[in-house]
PDB file of C-alpha atoms in Angstrom:
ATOM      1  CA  UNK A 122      91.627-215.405  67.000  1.00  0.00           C
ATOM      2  CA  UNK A 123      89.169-212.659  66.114  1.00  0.00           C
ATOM      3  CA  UNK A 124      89.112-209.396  68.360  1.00  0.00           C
ATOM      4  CA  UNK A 125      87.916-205.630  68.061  1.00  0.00           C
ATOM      5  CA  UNK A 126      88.861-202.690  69.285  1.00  0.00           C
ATOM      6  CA  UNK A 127      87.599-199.270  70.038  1.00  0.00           C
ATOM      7  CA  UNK A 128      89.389-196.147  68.137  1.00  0.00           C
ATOM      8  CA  UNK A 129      86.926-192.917  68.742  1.00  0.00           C
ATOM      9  CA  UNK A 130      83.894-193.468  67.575  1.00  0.00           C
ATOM     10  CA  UNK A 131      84.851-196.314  65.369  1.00  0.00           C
ATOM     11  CA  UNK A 132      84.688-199.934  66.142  1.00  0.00           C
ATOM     12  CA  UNK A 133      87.078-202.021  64.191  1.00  0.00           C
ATOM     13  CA  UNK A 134      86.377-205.761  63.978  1.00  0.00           C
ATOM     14  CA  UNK A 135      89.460-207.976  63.097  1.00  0.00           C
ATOM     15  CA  UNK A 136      87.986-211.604  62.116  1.00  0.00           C
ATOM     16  CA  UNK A 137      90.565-214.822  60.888  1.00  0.00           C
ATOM     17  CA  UNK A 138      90.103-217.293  58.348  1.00  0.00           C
ATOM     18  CA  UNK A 139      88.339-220.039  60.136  1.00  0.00           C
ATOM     19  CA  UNK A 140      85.738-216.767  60.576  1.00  0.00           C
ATOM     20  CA  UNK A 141      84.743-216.713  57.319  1.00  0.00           C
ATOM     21  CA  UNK A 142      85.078-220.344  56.616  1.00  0.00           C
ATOM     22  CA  UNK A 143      81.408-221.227  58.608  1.00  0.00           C
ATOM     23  CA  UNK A 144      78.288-219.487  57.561  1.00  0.00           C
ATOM     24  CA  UNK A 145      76.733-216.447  59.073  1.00  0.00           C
ATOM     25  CA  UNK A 146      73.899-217.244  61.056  1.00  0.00           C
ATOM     26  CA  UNK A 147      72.287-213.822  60.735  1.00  0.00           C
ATOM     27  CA  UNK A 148      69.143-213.079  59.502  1.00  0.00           C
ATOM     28  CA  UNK A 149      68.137-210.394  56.941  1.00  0.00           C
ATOM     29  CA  UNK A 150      64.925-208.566  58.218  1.00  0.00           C
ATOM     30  CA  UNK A 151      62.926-207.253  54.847  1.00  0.00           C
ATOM     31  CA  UNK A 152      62.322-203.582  55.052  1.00  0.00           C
ATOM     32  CA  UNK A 153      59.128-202.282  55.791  1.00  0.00           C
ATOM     33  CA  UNK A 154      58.325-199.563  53.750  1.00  0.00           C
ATOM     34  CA  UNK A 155      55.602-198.020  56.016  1.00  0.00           C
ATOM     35  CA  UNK A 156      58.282-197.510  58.610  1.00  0.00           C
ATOM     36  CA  UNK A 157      58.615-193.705  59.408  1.00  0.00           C
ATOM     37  CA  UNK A 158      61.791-193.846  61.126  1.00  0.00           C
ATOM     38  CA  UNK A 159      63.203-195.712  57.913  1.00  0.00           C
ATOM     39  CA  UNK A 160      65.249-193.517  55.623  1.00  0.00           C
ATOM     40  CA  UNK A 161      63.186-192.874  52.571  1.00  0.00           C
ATOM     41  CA  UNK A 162      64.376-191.408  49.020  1.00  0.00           C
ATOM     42  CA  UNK A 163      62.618-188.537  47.715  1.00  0.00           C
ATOM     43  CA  UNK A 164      59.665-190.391  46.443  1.00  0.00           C
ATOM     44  CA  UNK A 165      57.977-193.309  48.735  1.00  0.00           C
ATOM     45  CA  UNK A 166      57.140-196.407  47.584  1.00  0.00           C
ATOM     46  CA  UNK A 167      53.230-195.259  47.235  1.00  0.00           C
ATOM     47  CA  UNK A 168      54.892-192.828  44.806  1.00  0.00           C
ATOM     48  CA  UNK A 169      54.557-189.630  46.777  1.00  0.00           C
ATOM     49  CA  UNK A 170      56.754-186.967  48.017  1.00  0.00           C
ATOM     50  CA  UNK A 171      58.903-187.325  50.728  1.00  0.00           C
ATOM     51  CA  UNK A 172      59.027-183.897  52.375  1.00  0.00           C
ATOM     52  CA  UNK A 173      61.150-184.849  54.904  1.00  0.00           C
ATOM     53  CA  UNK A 174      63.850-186.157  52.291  1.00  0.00           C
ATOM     54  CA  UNK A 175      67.412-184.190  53.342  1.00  0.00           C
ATOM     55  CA  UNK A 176      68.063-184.065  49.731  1.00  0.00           C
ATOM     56  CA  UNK A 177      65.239-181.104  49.190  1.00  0.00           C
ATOM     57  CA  UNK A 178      68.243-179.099  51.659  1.00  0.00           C
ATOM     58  CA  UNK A 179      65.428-178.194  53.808  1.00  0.00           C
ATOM     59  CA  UNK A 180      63.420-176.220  50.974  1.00  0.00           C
ATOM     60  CA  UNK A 181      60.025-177.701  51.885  1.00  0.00           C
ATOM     61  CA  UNK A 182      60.254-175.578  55.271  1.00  0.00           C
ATOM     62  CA  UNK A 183      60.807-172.139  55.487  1.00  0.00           C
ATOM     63  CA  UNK A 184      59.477-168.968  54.083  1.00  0.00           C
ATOM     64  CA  UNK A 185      59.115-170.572  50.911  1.00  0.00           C
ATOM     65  CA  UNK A 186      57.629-173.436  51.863  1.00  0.00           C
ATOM     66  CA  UNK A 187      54.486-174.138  50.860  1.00  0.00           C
ATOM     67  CA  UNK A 188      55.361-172.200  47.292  1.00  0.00           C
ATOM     68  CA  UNK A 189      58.007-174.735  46.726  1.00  0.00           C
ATOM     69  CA  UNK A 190      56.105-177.613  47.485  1.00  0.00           C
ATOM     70  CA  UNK A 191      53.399-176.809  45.084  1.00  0.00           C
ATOM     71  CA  UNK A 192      55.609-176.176  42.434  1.00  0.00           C
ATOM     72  CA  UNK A 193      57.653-179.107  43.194  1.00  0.00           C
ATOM     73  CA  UNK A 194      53.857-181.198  43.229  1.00  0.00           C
ATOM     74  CA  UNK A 195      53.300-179.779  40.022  1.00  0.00           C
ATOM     75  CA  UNK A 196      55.992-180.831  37.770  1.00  0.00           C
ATOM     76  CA  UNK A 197      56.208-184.308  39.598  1.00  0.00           C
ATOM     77  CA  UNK A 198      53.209-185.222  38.903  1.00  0.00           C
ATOM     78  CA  UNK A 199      52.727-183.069  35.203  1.00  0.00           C
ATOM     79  CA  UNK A 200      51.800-185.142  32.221  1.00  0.00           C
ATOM     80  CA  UNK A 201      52.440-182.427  29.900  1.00  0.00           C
ATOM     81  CA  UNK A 202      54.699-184.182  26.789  1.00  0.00           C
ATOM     82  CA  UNK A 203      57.373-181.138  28.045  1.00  0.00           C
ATOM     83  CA  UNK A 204      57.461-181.850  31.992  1.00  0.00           C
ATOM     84  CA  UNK A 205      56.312-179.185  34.071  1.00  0.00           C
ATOM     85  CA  UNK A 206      55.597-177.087  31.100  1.00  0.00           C
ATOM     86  CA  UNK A 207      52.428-176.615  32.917  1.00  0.00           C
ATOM     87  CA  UNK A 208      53.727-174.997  36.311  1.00  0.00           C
ATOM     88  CA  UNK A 209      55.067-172.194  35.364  1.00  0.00           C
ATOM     89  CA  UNK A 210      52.896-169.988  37.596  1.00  0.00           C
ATOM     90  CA  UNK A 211      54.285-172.216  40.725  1.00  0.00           C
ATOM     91  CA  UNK A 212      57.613-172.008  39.903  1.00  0.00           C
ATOM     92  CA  UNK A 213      57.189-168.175  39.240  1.00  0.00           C
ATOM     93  CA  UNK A 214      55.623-167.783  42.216  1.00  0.00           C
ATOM     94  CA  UNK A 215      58.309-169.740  44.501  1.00  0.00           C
ATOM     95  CA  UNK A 216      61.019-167.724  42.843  1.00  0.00           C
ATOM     96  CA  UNK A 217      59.120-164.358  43.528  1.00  0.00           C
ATOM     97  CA  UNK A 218      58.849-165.421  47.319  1.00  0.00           C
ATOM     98  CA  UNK A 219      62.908-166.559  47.338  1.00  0.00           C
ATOM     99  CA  UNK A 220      63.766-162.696  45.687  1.00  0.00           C
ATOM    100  CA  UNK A 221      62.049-161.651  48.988  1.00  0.00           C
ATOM    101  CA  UNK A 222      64.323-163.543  51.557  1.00  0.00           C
ATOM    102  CA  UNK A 223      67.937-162.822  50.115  1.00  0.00           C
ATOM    103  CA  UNK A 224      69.551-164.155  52.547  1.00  0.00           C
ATOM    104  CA  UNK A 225      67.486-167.706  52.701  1.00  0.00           C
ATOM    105  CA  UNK A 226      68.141-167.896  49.483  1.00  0.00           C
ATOM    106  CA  UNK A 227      70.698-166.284  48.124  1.00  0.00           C
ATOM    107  CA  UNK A 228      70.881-165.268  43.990  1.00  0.00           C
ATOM    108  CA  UNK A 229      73.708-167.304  42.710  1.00  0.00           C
ATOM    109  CA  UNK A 230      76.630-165.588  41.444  1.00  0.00           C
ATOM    110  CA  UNK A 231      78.596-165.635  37.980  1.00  0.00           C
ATOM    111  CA  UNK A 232      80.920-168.676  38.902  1.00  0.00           C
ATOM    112  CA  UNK A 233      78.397-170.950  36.626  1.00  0.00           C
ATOM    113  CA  UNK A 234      75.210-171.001  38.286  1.00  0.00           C
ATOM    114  CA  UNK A 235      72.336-169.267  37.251  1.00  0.00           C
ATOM    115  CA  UNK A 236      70.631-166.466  38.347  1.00  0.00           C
ATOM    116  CA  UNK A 237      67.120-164.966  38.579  1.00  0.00           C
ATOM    117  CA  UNK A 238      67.078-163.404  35.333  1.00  0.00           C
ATOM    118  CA  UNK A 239      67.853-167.005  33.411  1.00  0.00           C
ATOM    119  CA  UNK A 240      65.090-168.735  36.171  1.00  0.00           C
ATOM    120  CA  UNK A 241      62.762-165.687  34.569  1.00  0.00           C
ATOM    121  CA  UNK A 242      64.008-166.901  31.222  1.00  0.00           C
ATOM    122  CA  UNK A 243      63.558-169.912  31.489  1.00  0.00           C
ATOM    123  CA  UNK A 244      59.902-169.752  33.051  1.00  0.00           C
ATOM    124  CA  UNK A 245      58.728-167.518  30.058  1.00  0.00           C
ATOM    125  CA  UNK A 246      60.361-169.937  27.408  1.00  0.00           C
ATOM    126  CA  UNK A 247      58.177-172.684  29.160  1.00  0.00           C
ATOM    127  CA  UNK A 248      55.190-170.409  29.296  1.00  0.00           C
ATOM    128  CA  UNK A 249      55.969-169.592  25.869  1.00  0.00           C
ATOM    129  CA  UNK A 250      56.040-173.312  24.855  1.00  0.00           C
ATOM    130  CA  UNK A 251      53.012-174.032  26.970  1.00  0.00           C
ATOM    131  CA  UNK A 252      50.994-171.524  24.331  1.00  0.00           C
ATOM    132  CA  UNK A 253      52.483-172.495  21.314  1.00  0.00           C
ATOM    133  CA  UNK A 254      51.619-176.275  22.127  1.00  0.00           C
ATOM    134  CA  UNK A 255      47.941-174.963  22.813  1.00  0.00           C
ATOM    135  CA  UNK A 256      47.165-173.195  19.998  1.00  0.00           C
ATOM    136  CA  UNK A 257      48.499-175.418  17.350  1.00  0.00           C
TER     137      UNK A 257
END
C-alpha cells in the first residue's frame, strides 16, 4: 500500500509495485512561452534578453546597469567575424563605471581571476583587432 509522509519541508511519496504497474493518468500541459511567471533562460524564445535571468547575478540592476546591458546587447547581437569585437567602447565603459563602485563590484584578486588591468588588456587587443580588420 502506497503512503507519504511529511519530513520538514519535504514530502516523501512511497508507491508499491501494483503503482507502477497501471498507467499514469496525468496530463502534460505544453509550456507557454509567453508566460512571465515561467522561468526563462537567458535568451527567450523570440531571441531576446532576459534581464530578469538570475544567472546575470543581478548585473542588469544596479549602478551599472544600464552600462552593462548595452554592452551585454552589443556583443549578443554583434556580427563582427570576432564577436563583440565591435563593443569595445561598451564594455570599456561598464568597466569604468564598476572601478567607481568597489564595493559592488569588487576587482578580483590574484587567486586566478582577472583583474582590471587584463579587462583593459583585453579591450585594447579587441580594439586593436577591430582596426587591423578595418584597414586591411
Amino acid at each position: 500500500m502506497s503512503y507519504c509522509r511529511q519530513e520538514g519541508k519535504d514530502r516523501i511519496i512511497f508507491a508499491t509495485k501494483e503503482d507502477h504497474e497501471t498507467p499514469s493518468s496525468a496530463e502534460l500541459v505544453a509550456d507557454d512561452p509567453d508566460d512571465p511567471y515561467e522561468e526563462q533562460g537567458l535568451i527567450l524564445p523570440n531571441g531576446d534578453i532576459n534581464w530578469n535571468c538570475p544567472c546575470l547575478g543581478g548585473m542588469a540592476s544596479g549602478p551599472c546597469g544600464e552600462q552593462f546591458k548595452s554592452a551585454f546587447s552589443c556583443f549578443h547581437y554583434s556580427t563582427e567575424e570576432i564577436k563583440g569585437s565591435d563593443c569595445v567602447d561598451q564594455f570599456r565603459a561598464m568597466q569604468e563605471c564598476m572601478q567607481k563602485y568597489p564595493d559592488l563590484y569588487p576587482q578580483e584578486d590574484e587567486n586566478g581571476e582577472k583583474s582590471s588591468k587584463d579587462l583593459e588588456a583585453a579591450s585594447t587587443e579587441a580594439s586593436a583587432a577591430k582596426e587591423e580588420k578595418g584597414s586591411s
